[in-house]
CSV table of C-alpha atoms and ligand atoms in Angstrom, one decimal:
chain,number,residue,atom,x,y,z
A,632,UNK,CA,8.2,-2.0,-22.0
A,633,UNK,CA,7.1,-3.6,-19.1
A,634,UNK,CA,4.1,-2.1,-17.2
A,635,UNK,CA,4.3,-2.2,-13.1
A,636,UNK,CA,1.1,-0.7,-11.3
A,637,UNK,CA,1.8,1.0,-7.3
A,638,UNK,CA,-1.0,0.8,-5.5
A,639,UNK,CA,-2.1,4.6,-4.6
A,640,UNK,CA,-4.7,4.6,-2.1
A,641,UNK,CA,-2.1,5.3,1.1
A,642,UNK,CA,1.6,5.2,1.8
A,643,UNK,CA,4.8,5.9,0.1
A,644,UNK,CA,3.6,5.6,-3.7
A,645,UNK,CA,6.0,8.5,-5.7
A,646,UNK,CA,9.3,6.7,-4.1
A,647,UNK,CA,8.3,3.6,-5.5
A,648,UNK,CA,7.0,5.3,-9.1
A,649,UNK,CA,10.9,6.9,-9.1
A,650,UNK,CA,12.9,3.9,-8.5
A,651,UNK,CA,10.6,1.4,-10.8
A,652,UNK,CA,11.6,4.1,-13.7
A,653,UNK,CA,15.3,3.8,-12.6
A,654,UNK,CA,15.3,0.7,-13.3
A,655,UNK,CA,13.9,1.0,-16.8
A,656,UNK,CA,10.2,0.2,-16.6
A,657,UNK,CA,7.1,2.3,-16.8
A,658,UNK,CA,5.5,3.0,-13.3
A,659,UNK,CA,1.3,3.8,-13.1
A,660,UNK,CA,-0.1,4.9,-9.8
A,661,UNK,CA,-3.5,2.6,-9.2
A,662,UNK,CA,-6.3,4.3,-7.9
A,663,UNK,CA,-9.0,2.1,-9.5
A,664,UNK,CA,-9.3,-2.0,-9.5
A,665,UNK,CA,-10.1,-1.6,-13.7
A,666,UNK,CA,-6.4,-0.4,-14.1
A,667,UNK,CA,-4.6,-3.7,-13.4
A,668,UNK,CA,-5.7,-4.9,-16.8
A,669,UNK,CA,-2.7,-2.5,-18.0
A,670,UNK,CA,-0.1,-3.9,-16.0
A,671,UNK,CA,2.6,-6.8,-15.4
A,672,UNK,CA,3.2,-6.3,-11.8
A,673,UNK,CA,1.8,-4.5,-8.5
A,674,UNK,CA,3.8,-2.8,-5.8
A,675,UNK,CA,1.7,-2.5,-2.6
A,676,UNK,CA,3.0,0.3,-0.7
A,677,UNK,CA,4.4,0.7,2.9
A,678,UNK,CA,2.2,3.3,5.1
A,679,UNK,CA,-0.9,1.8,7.3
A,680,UNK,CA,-1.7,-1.4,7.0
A,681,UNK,CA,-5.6,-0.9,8.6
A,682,UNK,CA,-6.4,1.8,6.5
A,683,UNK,CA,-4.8,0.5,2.9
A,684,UNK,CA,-6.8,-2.8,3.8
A,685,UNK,CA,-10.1,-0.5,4.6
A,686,UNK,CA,-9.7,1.5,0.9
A,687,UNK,CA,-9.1,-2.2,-0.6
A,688,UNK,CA,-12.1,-3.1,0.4
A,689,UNK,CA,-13.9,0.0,-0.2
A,690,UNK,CA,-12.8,0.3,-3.5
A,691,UNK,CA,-13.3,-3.0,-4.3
A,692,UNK,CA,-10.0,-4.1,-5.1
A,693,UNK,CA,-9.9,-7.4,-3.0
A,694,UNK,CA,-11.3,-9.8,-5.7
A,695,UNK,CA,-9.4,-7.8,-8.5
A,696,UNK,CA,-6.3,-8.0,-6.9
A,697,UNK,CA,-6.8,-12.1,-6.0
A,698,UNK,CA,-7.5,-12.4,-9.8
A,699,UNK,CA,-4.8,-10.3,-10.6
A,700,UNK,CA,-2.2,-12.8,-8.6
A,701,UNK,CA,-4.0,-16.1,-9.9
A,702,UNK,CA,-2.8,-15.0,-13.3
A,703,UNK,CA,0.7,-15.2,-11.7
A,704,UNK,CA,1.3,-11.6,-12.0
A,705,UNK,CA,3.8,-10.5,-9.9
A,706,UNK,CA,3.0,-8.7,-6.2
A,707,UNK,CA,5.7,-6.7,-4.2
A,708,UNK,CA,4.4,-6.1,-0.7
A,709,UNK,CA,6.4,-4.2,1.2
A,710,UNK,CA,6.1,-2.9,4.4
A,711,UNK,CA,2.3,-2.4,5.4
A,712,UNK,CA,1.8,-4.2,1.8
A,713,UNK,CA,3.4,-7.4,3.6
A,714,UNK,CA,1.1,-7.2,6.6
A,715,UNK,CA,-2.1,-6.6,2.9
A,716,UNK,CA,-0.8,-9.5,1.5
A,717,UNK,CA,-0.2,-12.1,4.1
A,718,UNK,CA,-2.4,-15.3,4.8
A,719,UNK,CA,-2.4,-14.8,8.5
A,720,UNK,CA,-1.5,-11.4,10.9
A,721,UNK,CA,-1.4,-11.9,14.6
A,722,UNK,CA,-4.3,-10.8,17.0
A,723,UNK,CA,-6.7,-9.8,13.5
A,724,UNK,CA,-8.3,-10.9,10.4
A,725,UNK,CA,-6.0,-10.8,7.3
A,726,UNK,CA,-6.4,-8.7,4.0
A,727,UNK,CA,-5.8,-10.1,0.9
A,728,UNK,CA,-4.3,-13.6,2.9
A,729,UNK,CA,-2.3,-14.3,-0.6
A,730,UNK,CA,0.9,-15.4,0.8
A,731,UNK,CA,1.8,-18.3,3.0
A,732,UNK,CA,3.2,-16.0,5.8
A,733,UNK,CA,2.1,-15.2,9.6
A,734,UNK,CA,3.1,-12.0,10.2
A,735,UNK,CA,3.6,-9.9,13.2
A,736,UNK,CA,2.9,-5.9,13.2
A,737,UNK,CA,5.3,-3.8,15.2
A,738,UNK,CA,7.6,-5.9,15.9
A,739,UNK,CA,10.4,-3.9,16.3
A,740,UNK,CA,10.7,-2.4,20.1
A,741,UNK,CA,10.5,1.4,20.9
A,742,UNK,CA,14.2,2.1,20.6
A,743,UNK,CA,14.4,0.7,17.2
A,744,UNK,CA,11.4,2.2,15.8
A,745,UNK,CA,13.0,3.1,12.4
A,746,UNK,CA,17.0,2.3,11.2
A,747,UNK,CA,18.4,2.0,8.4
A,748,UNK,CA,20.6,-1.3,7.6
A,749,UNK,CA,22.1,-3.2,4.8
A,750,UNK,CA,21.4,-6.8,4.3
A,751,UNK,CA,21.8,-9.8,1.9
A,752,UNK,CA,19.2,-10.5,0.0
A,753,UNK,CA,19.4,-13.8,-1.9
A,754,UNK,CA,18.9,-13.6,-5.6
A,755,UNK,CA,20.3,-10.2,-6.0
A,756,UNK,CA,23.3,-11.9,-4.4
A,757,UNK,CA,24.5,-8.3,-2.9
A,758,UNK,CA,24.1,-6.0,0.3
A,759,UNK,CA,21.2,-4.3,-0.1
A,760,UNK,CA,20.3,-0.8,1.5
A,761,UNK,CA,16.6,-0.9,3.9
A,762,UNK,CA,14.6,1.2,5.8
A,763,UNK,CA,13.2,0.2,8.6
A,764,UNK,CA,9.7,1.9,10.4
A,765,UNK,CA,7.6,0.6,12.7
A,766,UNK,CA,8.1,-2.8,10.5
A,767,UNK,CA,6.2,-6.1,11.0
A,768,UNK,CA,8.3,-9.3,11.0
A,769,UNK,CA,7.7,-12.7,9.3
A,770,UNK,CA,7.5,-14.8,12.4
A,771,UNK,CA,6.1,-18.1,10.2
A,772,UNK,CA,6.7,-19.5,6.4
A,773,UNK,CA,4.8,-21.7,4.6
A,774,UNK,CA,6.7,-24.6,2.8
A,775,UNK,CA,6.3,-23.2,-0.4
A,776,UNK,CA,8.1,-19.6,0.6
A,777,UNK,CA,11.7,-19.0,0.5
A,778,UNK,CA,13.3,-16.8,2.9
A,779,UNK,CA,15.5,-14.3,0.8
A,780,UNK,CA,16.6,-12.0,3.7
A,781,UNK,CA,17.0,-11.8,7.4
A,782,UNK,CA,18.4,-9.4,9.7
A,783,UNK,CA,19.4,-10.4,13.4
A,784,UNK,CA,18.0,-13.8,12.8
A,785,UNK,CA,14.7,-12.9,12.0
A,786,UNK,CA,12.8,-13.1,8.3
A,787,UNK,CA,12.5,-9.5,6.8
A,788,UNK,CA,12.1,-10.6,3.5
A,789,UNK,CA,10.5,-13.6,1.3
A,790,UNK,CA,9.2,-15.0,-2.0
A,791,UNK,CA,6.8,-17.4,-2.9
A,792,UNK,CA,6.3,-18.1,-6.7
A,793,UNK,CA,5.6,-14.8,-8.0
A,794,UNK,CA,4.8,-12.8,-5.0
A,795,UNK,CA,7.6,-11.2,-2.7
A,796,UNK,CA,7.0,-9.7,0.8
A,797,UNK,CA,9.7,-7.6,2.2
A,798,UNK,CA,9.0,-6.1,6.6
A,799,UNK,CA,11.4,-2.5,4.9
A,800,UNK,CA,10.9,0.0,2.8
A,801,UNK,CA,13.4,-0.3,-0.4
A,802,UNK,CA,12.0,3.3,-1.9
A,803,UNK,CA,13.3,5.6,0.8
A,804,UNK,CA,17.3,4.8,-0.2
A,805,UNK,CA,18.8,5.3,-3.6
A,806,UNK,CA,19.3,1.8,-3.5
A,807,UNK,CA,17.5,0.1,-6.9
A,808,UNK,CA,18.2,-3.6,-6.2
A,809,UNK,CA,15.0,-4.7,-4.7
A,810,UNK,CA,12.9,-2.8,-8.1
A,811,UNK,CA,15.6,-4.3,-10.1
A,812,UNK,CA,14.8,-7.8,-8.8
A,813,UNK,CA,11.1,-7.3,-8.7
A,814,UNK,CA,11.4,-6.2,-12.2
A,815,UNK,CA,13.4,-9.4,-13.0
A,816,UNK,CA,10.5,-11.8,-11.2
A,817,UNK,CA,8.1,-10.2,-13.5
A,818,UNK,CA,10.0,-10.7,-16.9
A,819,UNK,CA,10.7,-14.5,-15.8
A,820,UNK,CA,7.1,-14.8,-15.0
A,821,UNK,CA,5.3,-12.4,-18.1
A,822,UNK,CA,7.5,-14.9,-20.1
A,823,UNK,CA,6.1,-18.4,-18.6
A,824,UNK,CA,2.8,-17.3,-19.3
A,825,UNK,CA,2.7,-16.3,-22.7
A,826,UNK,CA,5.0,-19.9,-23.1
A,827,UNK,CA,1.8,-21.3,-21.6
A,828,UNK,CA,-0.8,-19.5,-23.7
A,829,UNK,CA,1.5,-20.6,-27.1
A,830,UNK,CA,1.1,-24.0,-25.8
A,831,UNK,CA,-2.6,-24.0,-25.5
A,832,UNK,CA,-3.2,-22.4,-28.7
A,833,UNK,CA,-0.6,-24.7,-30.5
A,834,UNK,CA,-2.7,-27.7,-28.4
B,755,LIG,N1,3.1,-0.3,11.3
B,755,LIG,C1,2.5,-0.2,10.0
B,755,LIG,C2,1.3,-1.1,10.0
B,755,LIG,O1,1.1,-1.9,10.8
B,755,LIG,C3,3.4,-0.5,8.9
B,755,LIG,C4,4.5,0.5,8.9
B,755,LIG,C5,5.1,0.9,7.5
B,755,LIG,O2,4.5,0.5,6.5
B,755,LIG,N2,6.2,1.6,7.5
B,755,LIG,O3,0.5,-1.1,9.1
């Protein structure tokens, strides 16, 4: 059975842990960088983007985690976990800076703190249910990311190779499609490399 890690050092871990089990595979919380030798995918959590980025570092997890994604194991951000893993955030320095997005914190205006919505996400191919609070926005791409999602015009969700960024949380609705998907990225992906590694060992 596949193996996907959430990152618990802050933010909504046990939604995440729920819905990854709905969908059939086996959820571990991470608490330390040794850990994502077990596992086929990460979920970084929504919650604060400053202080997940402070207990990366502090617990060391910033080389492990690059490692981690130049195997092409599969990274969900989602949330504050966009803002962890994007190359560039507006007006500081980045986290992880994995993904060729420029992202903009709060972006959403007072009024519109936190909604709910449904919107299309590409791939799934269906409406999906989202939570929005105190999101950030994709403002820029990089040529190699697809947008898979975007509500009023602007990017709330993308994917480049085998990581996916998402400005909502998935886990606070009963909705599975976004695990399901993620889920989905990492099979495709868990089976490209082990078609590699037969290829260099049949080389
Ligand atoms: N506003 C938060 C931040 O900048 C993200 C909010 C969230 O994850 N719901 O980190």
């Amino acid at each position: 059975m596949l193996k996907v890690g959430v990152l618990a050092l802050q933010g909504a871990v046990a939604e995440h842990i729920s819905l990854i089990e709905q969908v059939g595979a086996t959820a571990i919380q991470i608490k330390r960088k040794e850990q994502l030798a077990d596992i086929d995918g990460l979920i970084i959590p929504g919650g604060e983007s400053t202080t997940i980025g402070k207990l990366l570092r502090r617990f060391d997890f910033i080389e492990a985690i690059t490692q981690f994604s130049d195997q092409k194991k599969p990274i969900l951000g989602t949330c504050a976990g966009m803002i962890v893993l994007a190359k560039s955030v507006e007006g500081q320095e980045p986290h992880l800076g994995l993904m060729d997005i420029h992202v903009v914190r709060n972006a959403y205006g007072r009024q519109q703190e936190s909604f709910e919505t449904s919107l299309y996400l590409k791939g799934l191919e269906r409406q999906l249910q989202a939570v929005f609070i105190r999101a950030p926005l994709i403002d820029s791409i990089g040529e190699n990311v697809e947008v898979i999602a975007e509500h009023e015009g602007r990017i709330v969700a993308a994917k480049q190779e085998h990581l996916l960024a998402v400005s909502f949380h998935p886990e606070l609705t009963d909705d599975t499609g976004l695990h399901q998907y993620f889920v989905n990225m990492i099979k495709q992906y868990s089976k490209e490399t082990h078609h590699t590694k037969a290829l260099s060992i049949t080389n």
